[in-house]
C-alpha atoms as an extended CHARMM CRD file, in Angstrom:
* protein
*
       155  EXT
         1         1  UNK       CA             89.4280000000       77.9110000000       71.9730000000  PROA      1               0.0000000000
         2         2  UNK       CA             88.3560000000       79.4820000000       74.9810000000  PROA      2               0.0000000000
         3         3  UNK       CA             91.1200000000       78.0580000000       77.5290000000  PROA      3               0.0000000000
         4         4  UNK       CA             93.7080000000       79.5150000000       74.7630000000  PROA      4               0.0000000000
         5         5  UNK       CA             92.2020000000       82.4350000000       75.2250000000  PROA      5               0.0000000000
         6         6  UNK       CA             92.0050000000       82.4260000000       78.8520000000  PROA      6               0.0000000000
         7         7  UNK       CA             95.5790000000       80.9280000000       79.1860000000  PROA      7               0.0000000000
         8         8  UNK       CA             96.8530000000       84.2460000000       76.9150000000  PROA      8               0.0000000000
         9         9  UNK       CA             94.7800000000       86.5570000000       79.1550000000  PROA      9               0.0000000000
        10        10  UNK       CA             96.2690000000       84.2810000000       82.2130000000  PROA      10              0.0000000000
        11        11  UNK       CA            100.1500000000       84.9430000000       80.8130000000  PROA      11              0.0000000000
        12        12  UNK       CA             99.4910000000       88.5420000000       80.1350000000  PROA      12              0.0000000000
        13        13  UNK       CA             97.7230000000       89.7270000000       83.6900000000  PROA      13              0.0000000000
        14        14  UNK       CA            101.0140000000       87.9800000000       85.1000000000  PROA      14              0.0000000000
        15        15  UNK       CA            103.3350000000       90.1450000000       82.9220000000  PROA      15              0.0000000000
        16        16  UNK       CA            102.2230000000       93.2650000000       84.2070000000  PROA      16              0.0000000000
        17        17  UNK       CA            101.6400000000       92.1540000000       88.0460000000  PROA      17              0.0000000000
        18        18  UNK       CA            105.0700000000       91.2470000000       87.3670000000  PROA      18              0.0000000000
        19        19  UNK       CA            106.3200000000       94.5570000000       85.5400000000  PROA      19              0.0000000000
        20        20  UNK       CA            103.7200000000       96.5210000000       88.2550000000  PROA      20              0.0000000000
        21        21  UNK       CA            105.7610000000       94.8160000000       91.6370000000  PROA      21              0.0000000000
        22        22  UNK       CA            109.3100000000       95.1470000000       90.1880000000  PROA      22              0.0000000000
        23        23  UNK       CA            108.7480000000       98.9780000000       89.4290000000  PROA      23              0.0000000000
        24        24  UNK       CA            107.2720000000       99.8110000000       92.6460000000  PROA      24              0.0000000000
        25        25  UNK       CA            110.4790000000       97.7780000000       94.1250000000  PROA      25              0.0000000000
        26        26  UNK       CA            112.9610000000       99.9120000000       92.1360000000  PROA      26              0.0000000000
        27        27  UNK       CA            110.9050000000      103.5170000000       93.7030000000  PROA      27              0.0000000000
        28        28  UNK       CA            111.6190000000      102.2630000000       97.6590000000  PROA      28              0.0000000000
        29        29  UNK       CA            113.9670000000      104.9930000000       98.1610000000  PROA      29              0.0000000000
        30        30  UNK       CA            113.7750000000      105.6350000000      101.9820000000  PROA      30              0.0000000000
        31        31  UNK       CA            115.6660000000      108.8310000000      101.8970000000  PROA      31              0.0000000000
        32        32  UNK       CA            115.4530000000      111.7950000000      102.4580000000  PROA      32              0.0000000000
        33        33  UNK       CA            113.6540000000      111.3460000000      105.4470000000  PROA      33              0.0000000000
        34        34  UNK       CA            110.3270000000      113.1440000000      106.4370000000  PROA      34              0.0000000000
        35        35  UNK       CA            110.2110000000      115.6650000000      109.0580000000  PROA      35              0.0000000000
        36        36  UNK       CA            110.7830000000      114.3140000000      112.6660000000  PROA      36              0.0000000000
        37        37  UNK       CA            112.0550000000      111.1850000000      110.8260000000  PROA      37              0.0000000000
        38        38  UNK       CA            115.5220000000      109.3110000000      111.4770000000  PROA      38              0.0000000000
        39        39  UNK       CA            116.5190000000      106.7380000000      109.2790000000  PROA      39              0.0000000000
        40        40  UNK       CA            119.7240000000      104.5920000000      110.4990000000  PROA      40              0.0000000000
        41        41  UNK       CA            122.2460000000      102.6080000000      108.4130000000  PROA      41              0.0000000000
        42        42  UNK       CA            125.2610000000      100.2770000000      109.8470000000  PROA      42              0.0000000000
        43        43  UNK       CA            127.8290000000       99.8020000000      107.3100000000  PROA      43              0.0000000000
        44        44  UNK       CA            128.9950000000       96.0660000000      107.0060000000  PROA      44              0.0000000000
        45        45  UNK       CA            131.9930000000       96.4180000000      104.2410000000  PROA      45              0.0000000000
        46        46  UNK       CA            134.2380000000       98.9110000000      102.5800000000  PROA      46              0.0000000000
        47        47  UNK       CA            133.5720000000       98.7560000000       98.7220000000  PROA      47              0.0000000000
        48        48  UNK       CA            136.6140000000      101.4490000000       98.3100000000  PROA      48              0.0000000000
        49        49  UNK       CA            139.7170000000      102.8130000000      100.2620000000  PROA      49              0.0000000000
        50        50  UNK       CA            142.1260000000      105.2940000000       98.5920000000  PROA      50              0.0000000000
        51        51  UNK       CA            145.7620000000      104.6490000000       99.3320000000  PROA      51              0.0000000000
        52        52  UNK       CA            146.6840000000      107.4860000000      101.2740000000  PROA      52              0.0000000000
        53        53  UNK       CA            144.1370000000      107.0630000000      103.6330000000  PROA      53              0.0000000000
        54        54  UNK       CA            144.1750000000      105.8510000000      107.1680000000  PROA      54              0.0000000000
        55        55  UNK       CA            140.5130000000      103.2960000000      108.6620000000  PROA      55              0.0000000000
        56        56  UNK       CA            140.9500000000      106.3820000000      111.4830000000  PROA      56              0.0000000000
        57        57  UNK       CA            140.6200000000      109.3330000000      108.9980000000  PROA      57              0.0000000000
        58        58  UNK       CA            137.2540000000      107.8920000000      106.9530000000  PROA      58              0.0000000000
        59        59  UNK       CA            135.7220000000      105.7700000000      110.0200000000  PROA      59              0.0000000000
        60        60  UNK       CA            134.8720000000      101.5630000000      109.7250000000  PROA      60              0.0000000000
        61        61  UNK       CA            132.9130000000       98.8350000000      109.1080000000  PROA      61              0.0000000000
        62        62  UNK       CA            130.0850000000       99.0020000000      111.6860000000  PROA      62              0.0000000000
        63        63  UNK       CA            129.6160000000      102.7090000000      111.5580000000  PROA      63              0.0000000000
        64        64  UNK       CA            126.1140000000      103.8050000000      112.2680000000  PROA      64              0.0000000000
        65        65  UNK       CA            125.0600000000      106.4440000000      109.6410000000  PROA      65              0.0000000000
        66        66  UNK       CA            121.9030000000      108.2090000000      111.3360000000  PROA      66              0.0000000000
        67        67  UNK       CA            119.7010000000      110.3730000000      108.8450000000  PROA      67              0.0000000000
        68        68  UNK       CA            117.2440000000      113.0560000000      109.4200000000  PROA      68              0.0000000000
        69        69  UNK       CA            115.5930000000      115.9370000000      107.2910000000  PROA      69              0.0000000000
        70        70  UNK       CA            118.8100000000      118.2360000000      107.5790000000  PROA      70              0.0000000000
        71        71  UNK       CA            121.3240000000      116.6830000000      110.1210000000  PROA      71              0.0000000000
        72        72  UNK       CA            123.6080000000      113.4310000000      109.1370000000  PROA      72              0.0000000000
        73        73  UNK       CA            125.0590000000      111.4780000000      112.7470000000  PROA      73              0.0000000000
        74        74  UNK       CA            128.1110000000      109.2250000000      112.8820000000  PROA      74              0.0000000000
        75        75  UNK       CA            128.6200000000      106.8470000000      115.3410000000  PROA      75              0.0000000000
        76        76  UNK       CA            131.9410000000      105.0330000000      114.8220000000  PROA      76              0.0000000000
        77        77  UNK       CA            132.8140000000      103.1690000000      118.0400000000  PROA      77              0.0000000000
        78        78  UNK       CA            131.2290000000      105.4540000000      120.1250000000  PROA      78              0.0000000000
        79        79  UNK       CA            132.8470000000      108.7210000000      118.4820000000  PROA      79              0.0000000000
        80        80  UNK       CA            129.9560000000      110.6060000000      117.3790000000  PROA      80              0.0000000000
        81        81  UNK       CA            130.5640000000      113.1640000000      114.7330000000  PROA      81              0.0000000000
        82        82  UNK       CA            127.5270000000      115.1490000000      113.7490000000  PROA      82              0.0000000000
        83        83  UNK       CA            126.6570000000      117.6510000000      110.2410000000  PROA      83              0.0000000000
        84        84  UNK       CA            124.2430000000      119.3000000000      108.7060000000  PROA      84              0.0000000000
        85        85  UNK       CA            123.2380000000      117.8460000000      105.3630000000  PROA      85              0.0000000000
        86        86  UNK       CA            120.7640000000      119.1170000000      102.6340000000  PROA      86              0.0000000000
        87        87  UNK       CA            120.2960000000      116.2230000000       99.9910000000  PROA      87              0.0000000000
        88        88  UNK       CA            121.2970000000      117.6510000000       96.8320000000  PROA      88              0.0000000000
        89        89  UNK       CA            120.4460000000      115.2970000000       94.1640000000  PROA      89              0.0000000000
        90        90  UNK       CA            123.1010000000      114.5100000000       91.1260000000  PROA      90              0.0000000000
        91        91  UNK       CA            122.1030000000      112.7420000000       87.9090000000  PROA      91              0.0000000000
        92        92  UNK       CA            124.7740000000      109.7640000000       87.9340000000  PROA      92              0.0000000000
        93        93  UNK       CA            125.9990000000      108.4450000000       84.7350000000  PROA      93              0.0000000000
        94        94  UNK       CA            128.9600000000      105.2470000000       85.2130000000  PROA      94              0.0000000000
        95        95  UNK       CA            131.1620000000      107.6770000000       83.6590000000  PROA      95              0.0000000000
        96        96  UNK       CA            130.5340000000      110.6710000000       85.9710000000  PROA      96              0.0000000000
        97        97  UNK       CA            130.9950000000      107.9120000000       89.0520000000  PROA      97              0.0000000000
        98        98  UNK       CA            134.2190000000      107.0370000000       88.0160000000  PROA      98              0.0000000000
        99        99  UNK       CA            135.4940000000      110.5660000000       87.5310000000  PROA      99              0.0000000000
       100       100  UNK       CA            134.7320000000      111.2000000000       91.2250000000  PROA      100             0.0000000000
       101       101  UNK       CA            137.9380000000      108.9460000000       91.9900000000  PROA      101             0.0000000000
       102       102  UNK       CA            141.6050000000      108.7310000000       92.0430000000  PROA      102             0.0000000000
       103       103  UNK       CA            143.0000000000      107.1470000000       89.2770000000  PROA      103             0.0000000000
       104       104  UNK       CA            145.3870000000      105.3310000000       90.5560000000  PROA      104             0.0000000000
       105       105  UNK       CA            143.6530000000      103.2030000000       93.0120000000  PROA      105             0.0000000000
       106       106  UNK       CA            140.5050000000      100.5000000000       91.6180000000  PROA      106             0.0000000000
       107       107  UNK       CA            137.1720000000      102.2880000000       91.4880000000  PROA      107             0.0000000000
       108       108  UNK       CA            134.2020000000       99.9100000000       92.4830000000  PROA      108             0.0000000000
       109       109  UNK       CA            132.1440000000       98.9480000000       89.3590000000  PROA      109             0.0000000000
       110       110  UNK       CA            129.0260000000      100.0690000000       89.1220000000  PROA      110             0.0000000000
       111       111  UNK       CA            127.9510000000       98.9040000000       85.8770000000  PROA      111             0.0000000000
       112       112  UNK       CA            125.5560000000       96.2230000000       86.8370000000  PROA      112             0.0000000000
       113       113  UNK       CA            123.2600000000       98.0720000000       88.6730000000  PROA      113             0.0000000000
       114       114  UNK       CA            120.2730000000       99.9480000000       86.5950000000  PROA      114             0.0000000000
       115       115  UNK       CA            119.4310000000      102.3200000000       89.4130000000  PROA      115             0.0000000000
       116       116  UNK       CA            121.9550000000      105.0220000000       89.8120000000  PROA      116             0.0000000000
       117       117  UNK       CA            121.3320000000      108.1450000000       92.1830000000  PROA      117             0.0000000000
       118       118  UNK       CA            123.9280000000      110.3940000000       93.9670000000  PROA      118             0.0000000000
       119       119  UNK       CA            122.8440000000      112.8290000000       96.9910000000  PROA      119             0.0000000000
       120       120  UNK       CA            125.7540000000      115.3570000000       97.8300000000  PROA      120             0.0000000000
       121       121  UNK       CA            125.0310000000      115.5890000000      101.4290000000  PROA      121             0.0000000000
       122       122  UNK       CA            127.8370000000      117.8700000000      103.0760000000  PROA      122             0.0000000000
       123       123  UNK       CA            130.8100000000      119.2060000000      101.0030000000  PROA      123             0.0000000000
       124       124  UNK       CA            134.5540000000      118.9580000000      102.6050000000  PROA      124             0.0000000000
       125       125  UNK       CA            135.8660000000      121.3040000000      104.7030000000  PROA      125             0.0000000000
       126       126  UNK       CA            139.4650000000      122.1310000000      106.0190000000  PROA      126             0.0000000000
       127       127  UNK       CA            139.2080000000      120.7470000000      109.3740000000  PROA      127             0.0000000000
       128       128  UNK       CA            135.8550000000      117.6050000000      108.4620000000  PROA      128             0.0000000000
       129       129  UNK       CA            135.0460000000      115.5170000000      106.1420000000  PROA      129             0.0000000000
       130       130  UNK       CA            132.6070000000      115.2440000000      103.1080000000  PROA      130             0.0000000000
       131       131  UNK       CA            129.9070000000      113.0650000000      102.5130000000  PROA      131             0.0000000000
       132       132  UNK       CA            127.8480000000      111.1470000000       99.9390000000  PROA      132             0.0000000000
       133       133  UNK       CA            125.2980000000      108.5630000000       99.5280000000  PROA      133             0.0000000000
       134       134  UNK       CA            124.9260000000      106.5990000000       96.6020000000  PROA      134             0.0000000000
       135       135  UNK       CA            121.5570000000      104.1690000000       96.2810000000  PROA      135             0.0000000000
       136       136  UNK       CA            122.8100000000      101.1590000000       93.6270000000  PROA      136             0.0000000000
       137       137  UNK       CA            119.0820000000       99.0900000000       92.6690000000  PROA      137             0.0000000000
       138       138  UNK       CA            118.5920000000       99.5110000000       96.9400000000  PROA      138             0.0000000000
       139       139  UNK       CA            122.1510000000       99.4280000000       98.2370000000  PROA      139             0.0000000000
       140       140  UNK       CA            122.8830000000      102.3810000000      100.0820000000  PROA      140             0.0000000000
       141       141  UNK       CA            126.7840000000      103.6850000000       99.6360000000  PROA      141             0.0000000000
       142       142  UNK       CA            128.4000000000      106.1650000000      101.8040000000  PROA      142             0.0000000000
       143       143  UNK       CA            131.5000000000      108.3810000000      100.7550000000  PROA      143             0.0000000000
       144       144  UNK       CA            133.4890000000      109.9770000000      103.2090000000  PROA      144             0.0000000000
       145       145  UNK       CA            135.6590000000      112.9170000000      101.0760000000  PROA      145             0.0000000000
       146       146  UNK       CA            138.3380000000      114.9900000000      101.9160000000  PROA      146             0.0000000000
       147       147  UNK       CA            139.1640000000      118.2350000000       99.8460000000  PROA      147             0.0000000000
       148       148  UNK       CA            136.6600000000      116.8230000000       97.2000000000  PROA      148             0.0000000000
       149       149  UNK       CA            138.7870000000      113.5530000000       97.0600000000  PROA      149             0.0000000000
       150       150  UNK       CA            137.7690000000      110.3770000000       98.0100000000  PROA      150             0.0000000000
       151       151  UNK       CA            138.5450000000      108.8340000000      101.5650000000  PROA      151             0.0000000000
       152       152  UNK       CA            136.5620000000      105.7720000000      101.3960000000  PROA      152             0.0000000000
       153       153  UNK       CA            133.1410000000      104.3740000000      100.0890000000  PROA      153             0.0000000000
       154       154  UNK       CA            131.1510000000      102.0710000000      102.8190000000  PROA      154             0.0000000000
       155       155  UNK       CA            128.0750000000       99.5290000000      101.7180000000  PROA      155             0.0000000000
């Protein structure tokens, strides 16, 4: 009787060390970034490209994304483009993600992941580009936008 009820105790404690680790996993959200912090991504694949435009106009594969507190820097091929960001957080439903898009072209699906935020970091201008960062259960998206359309989303 008593090794049942140690066993039960023994299946329960590693239930919730289990539940405990995987919600601590799902808040490691490294940005924003602290004061005097910089936090640096490389992209490694395009997840989206809309048809009109151009690997030139929304940057490539390889791109270092460089974050701080209020500035966002771009190195793509040693073309540095920098802008001043403020993270502006966006509830993110699967629906509101795919009305950010073109519908003609695919829109990446986001359905599997249970971990959806959206940071609006610099809004489009004429002359430069607009950006966003997505974080998918730890992935970290980047979408370059022009006039408040889709260029191209980076993982």
């Amino acid at each position: 009787m008593k090794k049942k009820i140690l066993a039960i105790l023994l299946v329960i404690a590693i239930v919730f060390l289990s539940v405990a680790c995987k919600e601590d996993k799902e808040e490691n959200v490294l940005l924003p970034p602290e004061e005097d912090e910089h936090i640096t991504f490389k992209t490694t694949s395009l997840v989206y490209q809309n048809g009109g435009s151009t690997n030139y106009s929304i940057g490539g594969v390889d791109s270092l994304f460089t974050f701080s507190k209020d500035m966002l820097s771009i190195n793509d091929n040693g073309e540095v483009r920098t802008h001043e960001i403020s993270y502006e957080e966006i509830p993110l439903t699967i629906e509101e993600f795919n009305k950010q898009f073109n519908g003609r072209d695919e829109i990446p699906d986001i359905s599997s992941y249970k971990n959806i935020l959206q940071y609006n970091l610099c809004t489009a201008t004429k002359d430069l580009p607009g950006y966003r960062l997505y974080i998918l259960d730890g992935q970290y998206w980047i979408g370059t936008l022009y006039k408040n359309i889709y260029g191209g989303l980076f993982l």
